[in-house]
PDB file of C-alpha atoms and ligand atoms in Angstrom:
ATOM      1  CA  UNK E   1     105.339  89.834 105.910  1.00 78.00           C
ATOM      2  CA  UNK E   2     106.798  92.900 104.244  1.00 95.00           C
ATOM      3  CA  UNK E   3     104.787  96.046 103.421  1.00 97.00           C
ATOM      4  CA  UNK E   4     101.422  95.653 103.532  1.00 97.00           C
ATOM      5  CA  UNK E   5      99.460  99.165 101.916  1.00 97.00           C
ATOM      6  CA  UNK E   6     100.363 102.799 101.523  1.00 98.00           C
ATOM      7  CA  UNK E   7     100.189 104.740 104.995  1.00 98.00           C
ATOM      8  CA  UNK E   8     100.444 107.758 104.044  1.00 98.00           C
ATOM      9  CA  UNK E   9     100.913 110.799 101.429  1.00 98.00           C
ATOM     10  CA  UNK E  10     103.235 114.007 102.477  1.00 98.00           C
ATOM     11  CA  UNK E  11     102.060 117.176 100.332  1.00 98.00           C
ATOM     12  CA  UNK E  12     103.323 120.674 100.495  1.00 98.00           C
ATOM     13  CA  UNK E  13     101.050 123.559  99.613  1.00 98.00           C
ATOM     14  CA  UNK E  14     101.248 127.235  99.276  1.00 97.00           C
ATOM     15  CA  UNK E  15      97.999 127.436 101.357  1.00 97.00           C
ATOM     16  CA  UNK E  16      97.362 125.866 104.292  1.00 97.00           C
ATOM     17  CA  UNK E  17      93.868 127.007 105.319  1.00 97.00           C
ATOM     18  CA  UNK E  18      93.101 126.461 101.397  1.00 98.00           C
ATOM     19  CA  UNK E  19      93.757 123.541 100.976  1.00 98.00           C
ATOM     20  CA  UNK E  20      92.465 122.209 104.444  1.00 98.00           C
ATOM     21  CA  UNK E  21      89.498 123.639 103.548  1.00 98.00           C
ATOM     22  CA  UNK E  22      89.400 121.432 100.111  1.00 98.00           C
ATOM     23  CA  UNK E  23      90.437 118.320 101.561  1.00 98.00           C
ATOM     24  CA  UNK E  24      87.825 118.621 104.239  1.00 98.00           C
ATOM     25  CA  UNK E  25      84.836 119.996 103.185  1.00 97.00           C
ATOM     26  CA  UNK E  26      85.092 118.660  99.406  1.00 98.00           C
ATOM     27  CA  UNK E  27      87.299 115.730  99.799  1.00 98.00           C
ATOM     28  CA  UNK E  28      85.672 114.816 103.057  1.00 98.00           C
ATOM     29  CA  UNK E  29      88.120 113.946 105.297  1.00 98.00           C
ATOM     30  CA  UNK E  30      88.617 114.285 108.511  1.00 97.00           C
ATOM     31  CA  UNK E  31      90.973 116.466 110.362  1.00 97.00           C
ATOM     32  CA  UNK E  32      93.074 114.724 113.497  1.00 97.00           C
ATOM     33  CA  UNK E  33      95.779 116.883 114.303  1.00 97.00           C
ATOM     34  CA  UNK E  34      97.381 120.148 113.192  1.00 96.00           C
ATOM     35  CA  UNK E  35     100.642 122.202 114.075  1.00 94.00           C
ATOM     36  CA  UNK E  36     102.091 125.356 112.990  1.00 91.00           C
ATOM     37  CA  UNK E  37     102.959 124.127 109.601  1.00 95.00           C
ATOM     38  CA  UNK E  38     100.979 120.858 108.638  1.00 97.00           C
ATOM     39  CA  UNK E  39      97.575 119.685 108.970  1.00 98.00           C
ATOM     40  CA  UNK E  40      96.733 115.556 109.410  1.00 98.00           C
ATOM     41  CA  UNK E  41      94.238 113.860 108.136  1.00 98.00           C
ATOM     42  CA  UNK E  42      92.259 110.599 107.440  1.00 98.00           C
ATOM     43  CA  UNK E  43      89.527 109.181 105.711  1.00 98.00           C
ATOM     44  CA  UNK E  44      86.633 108.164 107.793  1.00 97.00           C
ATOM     45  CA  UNK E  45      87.189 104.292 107.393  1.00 97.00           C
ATOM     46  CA  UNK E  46      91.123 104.503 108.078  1.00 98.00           C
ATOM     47  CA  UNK E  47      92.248 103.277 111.475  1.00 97.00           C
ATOM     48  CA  UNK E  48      95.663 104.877 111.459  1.00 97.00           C
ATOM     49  CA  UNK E  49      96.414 108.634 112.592  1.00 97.00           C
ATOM     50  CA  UNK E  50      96.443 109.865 109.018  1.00 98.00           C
ATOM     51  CA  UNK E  51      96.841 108.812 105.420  1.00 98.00           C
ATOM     52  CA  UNK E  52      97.630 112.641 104.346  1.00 98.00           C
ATOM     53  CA  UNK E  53      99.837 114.836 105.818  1.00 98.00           C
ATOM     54  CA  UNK E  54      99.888 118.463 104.019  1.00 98.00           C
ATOM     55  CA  UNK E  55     102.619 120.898 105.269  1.00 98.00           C
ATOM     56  CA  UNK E  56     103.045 124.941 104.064  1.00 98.00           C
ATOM     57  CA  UNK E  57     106.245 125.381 101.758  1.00 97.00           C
ATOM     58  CA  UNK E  58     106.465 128.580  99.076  1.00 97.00           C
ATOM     59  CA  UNK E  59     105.964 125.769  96.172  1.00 96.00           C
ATOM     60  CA  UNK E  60     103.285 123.167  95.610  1.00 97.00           C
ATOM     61  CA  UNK E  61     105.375 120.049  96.228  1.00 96.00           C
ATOM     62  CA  UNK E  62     105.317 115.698  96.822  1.00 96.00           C
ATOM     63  CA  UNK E  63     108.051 115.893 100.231  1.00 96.00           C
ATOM     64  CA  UNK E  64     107.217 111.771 100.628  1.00 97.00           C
ATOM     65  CA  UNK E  65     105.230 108.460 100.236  1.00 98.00           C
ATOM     66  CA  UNK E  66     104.788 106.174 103.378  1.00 98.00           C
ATOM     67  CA  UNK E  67     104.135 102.110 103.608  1.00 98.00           C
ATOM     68  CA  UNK E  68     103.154 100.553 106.251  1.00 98.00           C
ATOM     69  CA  UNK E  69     104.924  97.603 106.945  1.00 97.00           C
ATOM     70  CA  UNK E  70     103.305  94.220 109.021  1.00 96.00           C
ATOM     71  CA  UNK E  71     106.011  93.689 111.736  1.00 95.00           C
ATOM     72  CA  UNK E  72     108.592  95.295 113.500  1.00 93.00           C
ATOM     73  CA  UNK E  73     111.310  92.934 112.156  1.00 95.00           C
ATOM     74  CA  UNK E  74     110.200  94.162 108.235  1.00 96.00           C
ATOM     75  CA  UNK E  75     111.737  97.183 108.854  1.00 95.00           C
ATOM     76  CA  UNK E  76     115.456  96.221 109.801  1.00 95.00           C
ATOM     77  CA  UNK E  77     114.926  93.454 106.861  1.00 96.00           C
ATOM     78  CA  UNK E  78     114.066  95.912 104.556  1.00 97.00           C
ATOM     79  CA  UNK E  79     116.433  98.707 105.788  1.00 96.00           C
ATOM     80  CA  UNK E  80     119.265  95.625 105.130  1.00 96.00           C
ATOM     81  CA  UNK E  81     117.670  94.794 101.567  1.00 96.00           C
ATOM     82  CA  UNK E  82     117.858  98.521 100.287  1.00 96.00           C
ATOM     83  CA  UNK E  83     121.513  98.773 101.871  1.00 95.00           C
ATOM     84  CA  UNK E  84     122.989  96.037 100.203  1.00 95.00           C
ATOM     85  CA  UNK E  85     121.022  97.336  97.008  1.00 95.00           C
ATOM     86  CA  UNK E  86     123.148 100.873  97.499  1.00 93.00           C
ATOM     87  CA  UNK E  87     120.737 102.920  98.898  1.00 94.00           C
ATOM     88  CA  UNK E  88     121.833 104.896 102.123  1.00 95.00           C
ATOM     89  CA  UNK E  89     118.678 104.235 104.854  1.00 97.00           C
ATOM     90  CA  UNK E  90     117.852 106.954 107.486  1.00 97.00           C
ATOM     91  CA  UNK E  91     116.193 105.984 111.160  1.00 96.00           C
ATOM     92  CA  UNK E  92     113.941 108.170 112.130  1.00 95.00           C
ATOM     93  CA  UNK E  93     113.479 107.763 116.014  1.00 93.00           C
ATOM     94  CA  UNK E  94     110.093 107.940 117.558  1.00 91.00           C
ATOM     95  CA  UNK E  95     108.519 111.365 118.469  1.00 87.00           C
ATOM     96  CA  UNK E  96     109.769 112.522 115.186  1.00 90.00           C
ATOM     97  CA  UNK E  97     106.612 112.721 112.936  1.00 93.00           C
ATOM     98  CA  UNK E  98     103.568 113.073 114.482  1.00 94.00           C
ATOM     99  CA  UNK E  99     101.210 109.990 114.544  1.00 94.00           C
ATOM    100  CA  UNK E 100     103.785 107.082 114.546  1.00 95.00           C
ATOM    101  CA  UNK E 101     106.615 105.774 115.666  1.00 94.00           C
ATOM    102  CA  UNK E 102     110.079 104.645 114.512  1.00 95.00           C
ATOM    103  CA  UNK E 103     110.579 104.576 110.550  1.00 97.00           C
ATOM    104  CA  UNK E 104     112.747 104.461 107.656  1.00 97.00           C
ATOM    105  CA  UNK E 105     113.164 106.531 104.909  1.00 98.00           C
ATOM    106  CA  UNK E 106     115.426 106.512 101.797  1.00 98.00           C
ATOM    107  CA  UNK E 107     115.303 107.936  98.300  1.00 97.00           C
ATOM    108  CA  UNK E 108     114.310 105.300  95.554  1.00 97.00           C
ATOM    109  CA  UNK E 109     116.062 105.020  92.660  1.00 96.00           C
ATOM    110  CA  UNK E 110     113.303 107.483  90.679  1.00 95.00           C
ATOM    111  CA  UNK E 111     114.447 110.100  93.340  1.00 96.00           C
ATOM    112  CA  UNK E 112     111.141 109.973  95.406  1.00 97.00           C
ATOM    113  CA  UNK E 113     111.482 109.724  99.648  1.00 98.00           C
ATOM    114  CA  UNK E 114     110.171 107.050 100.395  1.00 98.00           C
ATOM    115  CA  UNK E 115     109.378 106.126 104.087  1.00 98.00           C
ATOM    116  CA  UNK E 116     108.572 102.524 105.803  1.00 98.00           C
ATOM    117  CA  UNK E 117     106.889 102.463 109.334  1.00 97.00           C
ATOM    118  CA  UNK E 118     104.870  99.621 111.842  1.00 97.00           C
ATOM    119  CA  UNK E 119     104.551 101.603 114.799  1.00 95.00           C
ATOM    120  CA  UNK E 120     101.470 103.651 113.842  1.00 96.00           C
ATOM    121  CA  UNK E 121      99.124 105.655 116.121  1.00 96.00           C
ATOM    122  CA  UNK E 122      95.753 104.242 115.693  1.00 97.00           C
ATOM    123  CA  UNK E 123      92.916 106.491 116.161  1.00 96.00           C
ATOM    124  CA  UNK E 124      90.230 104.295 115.269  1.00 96.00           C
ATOM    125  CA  UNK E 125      87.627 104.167 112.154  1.00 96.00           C
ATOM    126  CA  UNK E 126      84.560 107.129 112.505  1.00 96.00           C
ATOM    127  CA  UNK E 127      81.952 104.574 112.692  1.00 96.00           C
ATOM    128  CA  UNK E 128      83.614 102.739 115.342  1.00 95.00           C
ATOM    129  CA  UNK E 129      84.513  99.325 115.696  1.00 94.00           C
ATOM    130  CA  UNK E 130      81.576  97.848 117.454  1.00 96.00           C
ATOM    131  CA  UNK E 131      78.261  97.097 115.236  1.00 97.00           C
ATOM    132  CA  UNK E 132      79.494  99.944 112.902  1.00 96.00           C
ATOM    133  CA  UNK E 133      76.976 101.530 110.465  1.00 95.00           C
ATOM    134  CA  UNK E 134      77.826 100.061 106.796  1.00 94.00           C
ATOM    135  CA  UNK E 135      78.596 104.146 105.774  1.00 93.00           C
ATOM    136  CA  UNK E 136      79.692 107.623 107.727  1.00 94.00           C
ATOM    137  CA  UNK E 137      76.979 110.501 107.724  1.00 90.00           C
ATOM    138  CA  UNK E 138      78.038 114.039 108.548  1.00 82.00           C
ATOM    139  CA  UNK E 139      80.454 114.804 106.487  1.00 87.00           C
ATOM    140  CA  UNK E 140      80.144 116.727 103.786  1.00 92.00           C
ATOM    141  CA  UNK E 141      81.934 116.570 100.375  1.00 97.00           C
ATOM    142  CA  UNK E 142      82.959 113.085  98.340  1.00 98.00           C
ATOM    143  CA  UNK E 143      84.088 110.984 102.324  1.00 97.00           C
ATOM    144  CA  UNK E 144      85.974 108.266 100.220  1.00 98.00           C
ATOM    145  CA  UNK E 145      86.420 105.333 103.409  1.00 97.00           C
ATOM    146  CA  UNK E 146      90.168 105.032 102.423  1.00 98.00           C
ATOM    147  CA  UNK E 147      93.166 106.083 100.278  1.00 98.00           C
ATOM    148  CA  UNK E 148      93.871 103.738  97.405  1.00 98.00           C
ATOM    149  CA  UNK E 149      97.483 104.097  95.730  1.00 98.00           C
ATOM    150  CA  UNK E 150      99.917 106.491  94.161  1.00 98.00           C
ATOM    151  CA  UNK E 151     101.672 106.995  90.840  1.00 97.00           C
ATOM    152  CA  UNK E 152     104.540 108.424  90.924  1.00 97.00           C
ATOM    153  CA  UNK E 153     107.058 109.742  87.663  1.00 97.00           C
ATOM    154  CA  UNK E 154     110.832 107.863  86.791  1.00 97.00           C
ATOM    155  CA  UNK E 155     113.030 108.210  84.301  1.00 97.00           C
ATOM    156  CA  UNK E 156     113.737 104.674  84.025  1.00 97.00           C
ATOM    157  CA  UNK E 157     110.547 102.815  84.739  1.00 98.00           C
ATOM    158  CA  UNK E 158     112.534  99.523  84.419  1.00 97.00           C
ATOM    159  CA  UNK E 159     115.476 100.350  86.582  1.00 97.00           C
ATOM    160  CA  UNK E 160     112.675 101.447  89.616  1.00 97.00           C
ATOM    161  CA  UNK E 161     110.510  98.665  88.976  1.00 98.00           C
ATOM    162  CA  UNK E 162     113.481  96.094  89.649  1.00 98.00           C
ATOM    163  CA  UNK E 163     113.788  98.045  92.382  1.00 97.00           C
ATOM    164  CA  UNK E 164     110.336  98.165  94.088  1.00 98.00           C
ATOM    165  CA  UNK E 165     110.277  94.441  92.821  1.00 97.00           C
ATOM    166  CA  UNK E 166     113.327  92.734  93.632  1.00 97.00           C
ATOM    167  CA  UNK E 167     114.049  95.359  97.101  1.00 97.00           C
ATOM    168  CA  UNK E 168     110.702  95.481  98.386  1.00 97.00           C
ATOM    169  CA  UNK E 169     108.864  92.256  97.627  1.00 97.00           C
ATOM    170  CA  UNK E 170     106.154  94.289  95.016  1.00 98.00           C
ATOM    171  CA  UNK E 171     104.378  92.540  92.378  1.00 98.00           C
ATOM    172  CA  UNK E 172     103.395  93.955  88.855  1.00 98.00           C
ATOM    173  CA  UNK E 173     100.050  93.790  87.570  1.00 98.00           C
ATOM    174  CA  UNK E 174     100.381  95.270  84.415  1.00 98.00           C
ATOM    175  CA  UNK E 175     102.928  97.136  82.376  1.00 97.00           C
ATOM    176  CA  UNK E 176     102.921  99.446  79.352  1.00 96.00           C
ATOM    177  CA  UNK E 177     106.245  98.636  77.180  1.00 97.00           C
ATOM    178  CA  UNK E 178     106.910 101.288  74.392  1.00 95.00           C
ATOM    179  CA  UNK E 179     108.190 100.224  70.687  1.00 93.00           C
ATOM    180  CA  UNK E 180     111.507  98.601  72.140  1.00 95.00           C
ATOM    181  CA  UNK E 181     109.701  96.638  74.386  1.00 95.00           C
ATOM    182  CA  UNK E 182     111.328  98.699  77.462  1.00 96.00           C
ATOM    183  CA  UNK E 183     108.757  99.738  80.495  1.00 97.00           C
ATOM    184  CA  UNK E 184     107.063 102.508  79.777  1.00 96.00           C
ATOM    185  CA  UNK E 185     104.997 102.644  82.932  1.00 97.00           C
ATOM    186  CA  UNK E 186     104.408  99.743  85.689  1.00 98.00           C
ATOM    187  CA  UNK E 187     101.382  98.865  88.575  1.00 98.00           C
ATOM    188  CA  UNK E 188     102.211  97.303  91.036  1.00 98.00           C
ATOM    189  CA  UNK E 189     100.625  95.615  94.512  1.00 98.00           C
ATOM    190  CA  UNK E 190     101.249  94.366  97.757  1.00 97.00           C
ATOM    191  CA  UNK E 191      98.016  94.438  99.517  1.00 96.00           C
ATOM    192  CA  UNK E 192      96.092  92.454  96.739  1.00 96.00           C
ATOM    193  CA  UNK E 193      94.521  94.990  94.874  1.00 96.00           C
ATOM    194  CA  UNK E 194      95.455  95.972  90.887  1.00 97.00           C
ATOM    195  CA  UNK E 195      97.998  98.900  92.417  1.00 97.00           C
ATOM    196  CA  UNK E 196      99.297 100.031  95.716  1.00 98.00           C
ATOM    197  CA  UNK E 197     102.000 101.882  93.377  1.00 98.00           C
ATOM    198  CA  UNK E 198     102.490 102.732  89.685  1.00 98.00           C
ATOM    199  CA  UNK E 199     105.213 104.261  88.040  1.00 97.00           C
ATOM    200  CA  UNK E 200     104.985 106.035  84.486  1.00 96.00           C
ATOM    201  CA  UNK E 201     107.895 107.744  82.482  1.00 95.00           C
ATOM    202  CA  UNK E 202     108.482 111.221  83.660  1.00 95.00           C
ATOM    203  CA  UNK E 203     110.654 113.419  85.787  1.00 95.00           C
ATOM    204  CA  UNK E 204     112.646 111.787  88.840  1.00 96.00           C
ATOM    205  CA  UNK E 205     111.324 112.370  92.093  1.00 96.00           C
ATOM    206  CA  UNK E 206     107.493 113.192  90.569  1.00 96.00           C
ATOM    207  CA  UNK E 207     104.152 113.123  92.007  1.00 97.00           C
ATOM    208  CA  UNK E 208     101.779 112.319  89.587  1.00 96.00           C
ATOM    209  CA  UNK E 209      98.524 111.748  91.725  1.00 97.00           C
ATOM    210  CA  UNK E 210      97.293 110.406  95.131  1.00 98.00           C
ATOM    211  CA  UNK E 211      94.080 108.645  94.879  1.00 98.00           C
ATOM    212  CA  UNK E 212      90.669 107.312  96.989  1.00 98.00           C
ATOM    213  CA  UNK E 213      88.922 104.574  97.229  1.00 98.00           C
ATOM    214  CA  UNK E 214      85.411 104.379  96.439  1.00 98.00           C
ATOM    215  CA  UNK E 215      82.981 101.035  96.968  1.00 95.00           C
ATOM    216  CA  UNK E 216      81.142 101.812  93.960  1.00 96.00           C
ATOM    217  CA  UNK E 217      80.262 103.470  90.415  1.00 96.00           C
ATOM    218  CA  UNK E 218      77.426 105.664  92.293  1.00 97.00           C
ATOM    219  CA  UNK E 219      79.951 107.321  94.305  1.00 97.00           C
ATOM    220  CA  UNK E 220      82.139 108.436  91.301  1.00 97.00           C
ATOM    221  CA  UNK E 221      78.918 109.710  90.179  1.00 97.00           C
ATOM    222  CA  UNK E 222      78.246 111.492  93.106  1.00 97.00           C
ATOM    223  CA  UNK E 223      82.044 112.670  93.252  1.00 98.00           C
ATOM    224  CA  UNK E 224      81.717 114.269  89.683  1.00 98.00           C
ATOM    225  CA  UNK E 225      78.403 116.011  91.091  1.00 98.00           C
ATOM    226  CA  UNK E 226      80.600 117.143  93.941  1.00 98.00           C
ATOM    227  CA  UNK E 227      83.104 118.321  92.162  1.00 98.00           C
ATOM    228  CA  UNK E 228      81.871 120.246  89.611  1.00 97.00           C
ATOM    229  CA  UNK E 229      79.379 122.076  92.463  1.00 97.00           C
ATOM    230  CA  UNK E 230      82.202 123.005  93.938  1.00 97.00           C
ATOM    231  CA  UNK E 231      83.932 124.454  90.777  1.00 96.00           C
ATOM    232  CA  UNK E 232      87.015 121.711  90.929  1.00 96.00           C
ATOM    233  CA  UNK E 233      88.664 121.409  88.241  1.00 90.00           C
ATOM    234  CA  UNK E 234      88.372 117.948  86.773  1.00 93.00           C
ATOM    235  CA  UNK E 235      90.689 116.596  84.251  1.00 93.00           C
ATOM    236  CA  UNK E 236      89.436 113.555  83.368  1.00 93.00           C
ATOM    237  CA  UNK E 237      86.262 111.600  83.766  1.00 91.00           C
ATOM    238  CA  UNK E 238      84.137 109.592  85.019  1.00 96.00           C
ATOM    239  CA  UNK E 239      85.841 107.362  82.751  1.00 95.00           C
ATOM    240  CA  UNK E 240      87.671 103.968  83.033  1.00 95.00           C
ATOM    241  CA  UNK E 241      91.002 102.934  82.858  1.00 94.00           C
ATOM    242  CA  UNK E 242      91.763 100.013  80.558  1.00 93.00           C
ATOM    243  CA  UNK E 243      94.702  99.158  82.881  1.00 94.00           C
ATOM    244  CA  UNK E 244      93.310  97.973  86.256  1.00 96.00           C
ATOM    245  CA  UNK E 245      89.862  97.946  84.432  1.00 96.00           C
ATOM    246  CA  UNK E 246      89.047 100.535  87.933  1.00 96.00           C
ATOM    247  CA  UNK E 247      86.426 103.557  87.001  1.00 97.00           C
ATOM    248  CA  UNK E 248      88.061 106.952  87.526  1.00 97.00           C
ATOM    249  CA  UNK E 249      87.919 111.082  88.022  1.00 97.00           C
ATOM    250  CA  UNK E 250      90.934 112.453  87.924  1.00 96.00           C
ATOM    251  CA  UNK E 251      90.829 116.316  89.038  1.00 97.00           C
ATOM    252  CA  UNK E 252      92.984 118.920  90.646  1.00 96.00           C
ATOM    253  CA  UNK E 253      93.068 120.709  94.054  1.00 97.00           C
ATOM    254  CA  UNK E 254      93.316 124.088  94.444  1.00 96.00           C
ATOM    255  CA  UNK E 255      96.795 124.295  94.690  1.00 96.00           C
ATOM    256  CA  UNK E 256      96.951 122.325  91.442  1.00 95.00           C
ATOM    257  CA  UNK E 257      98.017 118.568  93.105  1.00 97.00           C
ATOM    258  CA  UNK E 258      96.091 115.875  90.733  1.00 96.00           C
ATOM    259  CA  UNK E 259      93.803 113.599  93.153  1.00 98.00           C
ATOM    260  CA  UNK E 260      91.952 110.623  91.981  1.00 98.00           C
ATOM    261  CA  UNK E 261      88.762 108.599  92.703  1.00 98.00           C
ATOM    262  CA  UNK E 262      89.033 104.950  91.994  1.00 97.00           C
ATOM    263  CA  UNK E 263      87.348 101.774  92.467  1.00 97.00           C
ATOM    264  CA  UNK E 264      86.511  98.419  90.598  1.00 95.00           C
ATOM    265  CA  UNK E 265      89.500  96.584  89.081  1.00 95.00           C
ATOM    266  CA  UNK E 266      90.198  92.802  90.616  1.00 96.00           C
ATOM    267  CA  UNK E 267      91.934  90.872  93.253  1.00 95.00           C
ATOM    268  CA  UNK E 268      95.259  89.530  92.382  1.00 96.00           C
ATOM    269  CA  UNK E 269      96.760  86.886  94.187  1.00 94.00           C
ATOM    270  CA  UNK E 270     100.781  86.753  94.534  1.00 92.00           C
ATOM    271  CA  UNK E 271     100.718  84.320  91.185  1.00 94.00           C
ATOM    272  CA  UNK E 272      98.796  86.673  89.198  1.00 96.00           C
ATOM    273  CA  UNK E 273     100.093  86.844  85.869  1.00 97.00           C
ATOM    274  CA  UNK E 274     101.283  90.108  84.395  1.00 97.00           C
ATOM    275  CA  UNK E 275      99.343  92.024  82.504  1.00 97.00           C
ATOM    276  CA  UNK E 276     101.056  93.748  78.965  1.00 97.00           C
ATOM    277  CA  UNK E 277      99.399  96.779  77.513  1.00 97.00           C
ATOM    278  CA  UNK E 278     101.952  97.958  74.130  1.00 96.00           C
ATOM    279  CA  UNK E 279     102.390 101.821  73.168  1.00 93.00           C
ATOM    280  CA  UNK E 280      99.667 101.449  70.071  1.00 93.00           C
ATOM    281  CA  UNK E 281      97.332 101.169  72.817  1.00 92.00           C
ATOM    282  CA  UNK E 282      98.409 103.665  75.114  1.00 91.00           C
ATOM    283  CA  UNK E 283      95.002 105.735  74.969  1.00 90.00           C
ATOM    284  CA  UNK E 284      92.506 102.933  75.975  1.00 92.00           C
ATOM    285  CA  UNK E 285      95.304 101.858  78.311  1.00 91.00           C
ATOM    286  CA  UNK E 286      95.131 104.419  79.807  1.00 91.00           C
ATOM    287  CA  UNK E 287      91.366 106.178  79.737  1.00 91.00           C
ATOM    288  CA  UNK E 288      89.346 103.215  77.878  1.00 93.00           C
ATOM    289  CA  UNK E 289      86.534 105.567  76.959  1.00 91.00           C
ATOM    290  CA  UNK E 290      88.459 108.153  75.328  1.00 90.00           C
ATOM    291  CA  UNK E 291      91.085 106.084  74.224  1.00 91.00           C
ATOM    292  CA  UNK E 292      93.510 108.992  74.391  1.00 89.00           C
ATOM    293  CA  UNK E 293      95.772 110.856  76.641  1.00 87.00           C
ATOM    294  CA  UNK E 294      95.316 114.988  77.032  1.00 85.00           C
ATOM    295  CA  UNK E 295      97.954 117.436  77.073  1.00 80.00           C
ATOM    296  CA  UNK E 296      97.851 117.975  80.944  1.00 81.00           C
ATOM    297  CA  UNK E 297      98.690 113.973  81.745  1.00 79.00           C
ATOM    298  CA  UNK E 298     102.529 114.592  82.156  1.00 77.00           C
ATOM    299  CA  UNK E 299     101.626 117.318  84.819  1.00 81.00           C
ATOM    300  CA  UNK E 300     103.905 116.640  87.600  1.00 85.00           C
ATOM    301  CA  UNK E 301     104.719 117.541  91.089  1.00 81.00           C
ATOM    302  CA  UNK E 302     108.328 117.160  92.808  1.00 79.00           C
TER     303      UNK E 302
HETATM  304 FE1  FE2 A   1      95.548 106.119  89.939  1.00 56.53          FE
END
């Protein structure tokens, strides 16, 4: 019951074609639809319409992130559970946004939009659902199979973490507490994995990255060979985070959002015990190999 993974990511961008052209010939992914203003698309193991929805705006922006939920009824729970909390809820009929049905949407209390929807359009995986290949060929560029997880920037880590907790039924994997012992930064999970969401000190309403999943180390391997063929810009990596324990690239697009390949970390269950990482330790937290944080980590999208 509740929300079950991320759905979907809502980007503006300054240049449409550009960044189309980046998230399908050196992301790999697929595009399924496209209007006047947005293009949608999915990764080739996704089932739903579209995990990333980028839309033309004059700035390089983070408009919202999208749950899916596991039954109708989750969303009129949940609508009631972030009412009573204070938090004014907007329906959003059906035939509104392209690919799904009825949702909800509401800002959290880090200022992000955050949406819940069920009633998804389901488009099907590229392989197929009937004796499907094991892998995707024909498409060129990194073809993660799915998007992972988000972080996204607060204010007051602790304040949005009761609030993702306590609202919306996540669970914390690990947090970072600085010198007071106050939440510094928080991962948390609903679909069993070390992080469907994370949440690090920063500006309200931020976009810190969007990232894949990959099944193995090879493929970050092959990403970074990717990447840097097609002059990308990577920030970080291949390295590995401490926190999650998941091997990483973190890089830019064009337009200067941070993306992410991850895979690795574990499976929690729901009585997983939280993990603590303190400040001292930020840098292996963090990157594990370099055990330290560079200057362009706080770089933020709203
Ligand atoms: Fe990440």
């Amino acid at each position: 019951m509740g929300i079950l993974r991320l759905a979907h990511v809502d980007i503006t961008v300054t240049d449409l074609d550009l960044a189309a052209a980046y998230y399908t010939e050196v992301m790999g992914m697929l595009e399924v639809e496209r209007d006047d203003t947005s293009v949608y698309l999915k990764c080739w193991d996704e089932v739903d319409h579209h995990s990333l929805r980028i839309s033309y705006a004059p700035r390089v922006g983070f408009d919202l992130m999208s749950f899916k939920v596991l039954r109708e009824d989750d969303l009129s729970d949940l609508e009631n559970a972030v009412g009573k909390y204070g938090f004014p809820v907007e329906r959003v009929s059906k035939g509104s946004s392209i690919g799904q049905g009825e949702s909800i949407r509401f800002e959290t209390p880090s200022g992000q939009v955050m949406e819940l929807v069920h009633d998804v359009e389901k488009v099907g995986r590229a392989t197929g659902s009937l004796n499907p290949a094991p892998f995707f060929e024909g498409k060129s560029g990194i073809a993660p199979p799915r998007m992972d997880h988000l972080l996204v920037t607060a204010e007051e880590v602790g304040e949005s973490t009761k609030f993702f907790t306590d609202v919306l039924g996540f669970r914390v994997t690990e947090q970072l507490l600085d010198g007071d012992g106050h939440q510094a930064a928080t991962w948390m999970e609903r679909s069993h994995s070390p992080h469907d969401l994370a949440i690090v000190s920063g500006p309200n309403g931020g976009l810190h990255h969007f990232a894949y999943w990959l099944d193995d180390w090879d493929h970050v391997r092959k990403s970074a060979d990717i990447l840097a063929y097609n002059g990308i810009q990577i920030d970080v990596g291949p390295t590995r985070h401490g926190i999650t324990r998941g091997n990483t690239i973190y890089f830019f697009d064009p337009l200067g959002t941070r993306n992410e390949v991850f895979t690795g970390g574990y499976r929690p269950d729901p009585d997983f015990p939280t993990i603590t990482w303190t400040e001292d330790n930020i840098g292996r937290a963090v990157f594990y190999y370099e055990g330290e944080l560079n200057d362009r980590f706080m770089k933020v999208h709203t």
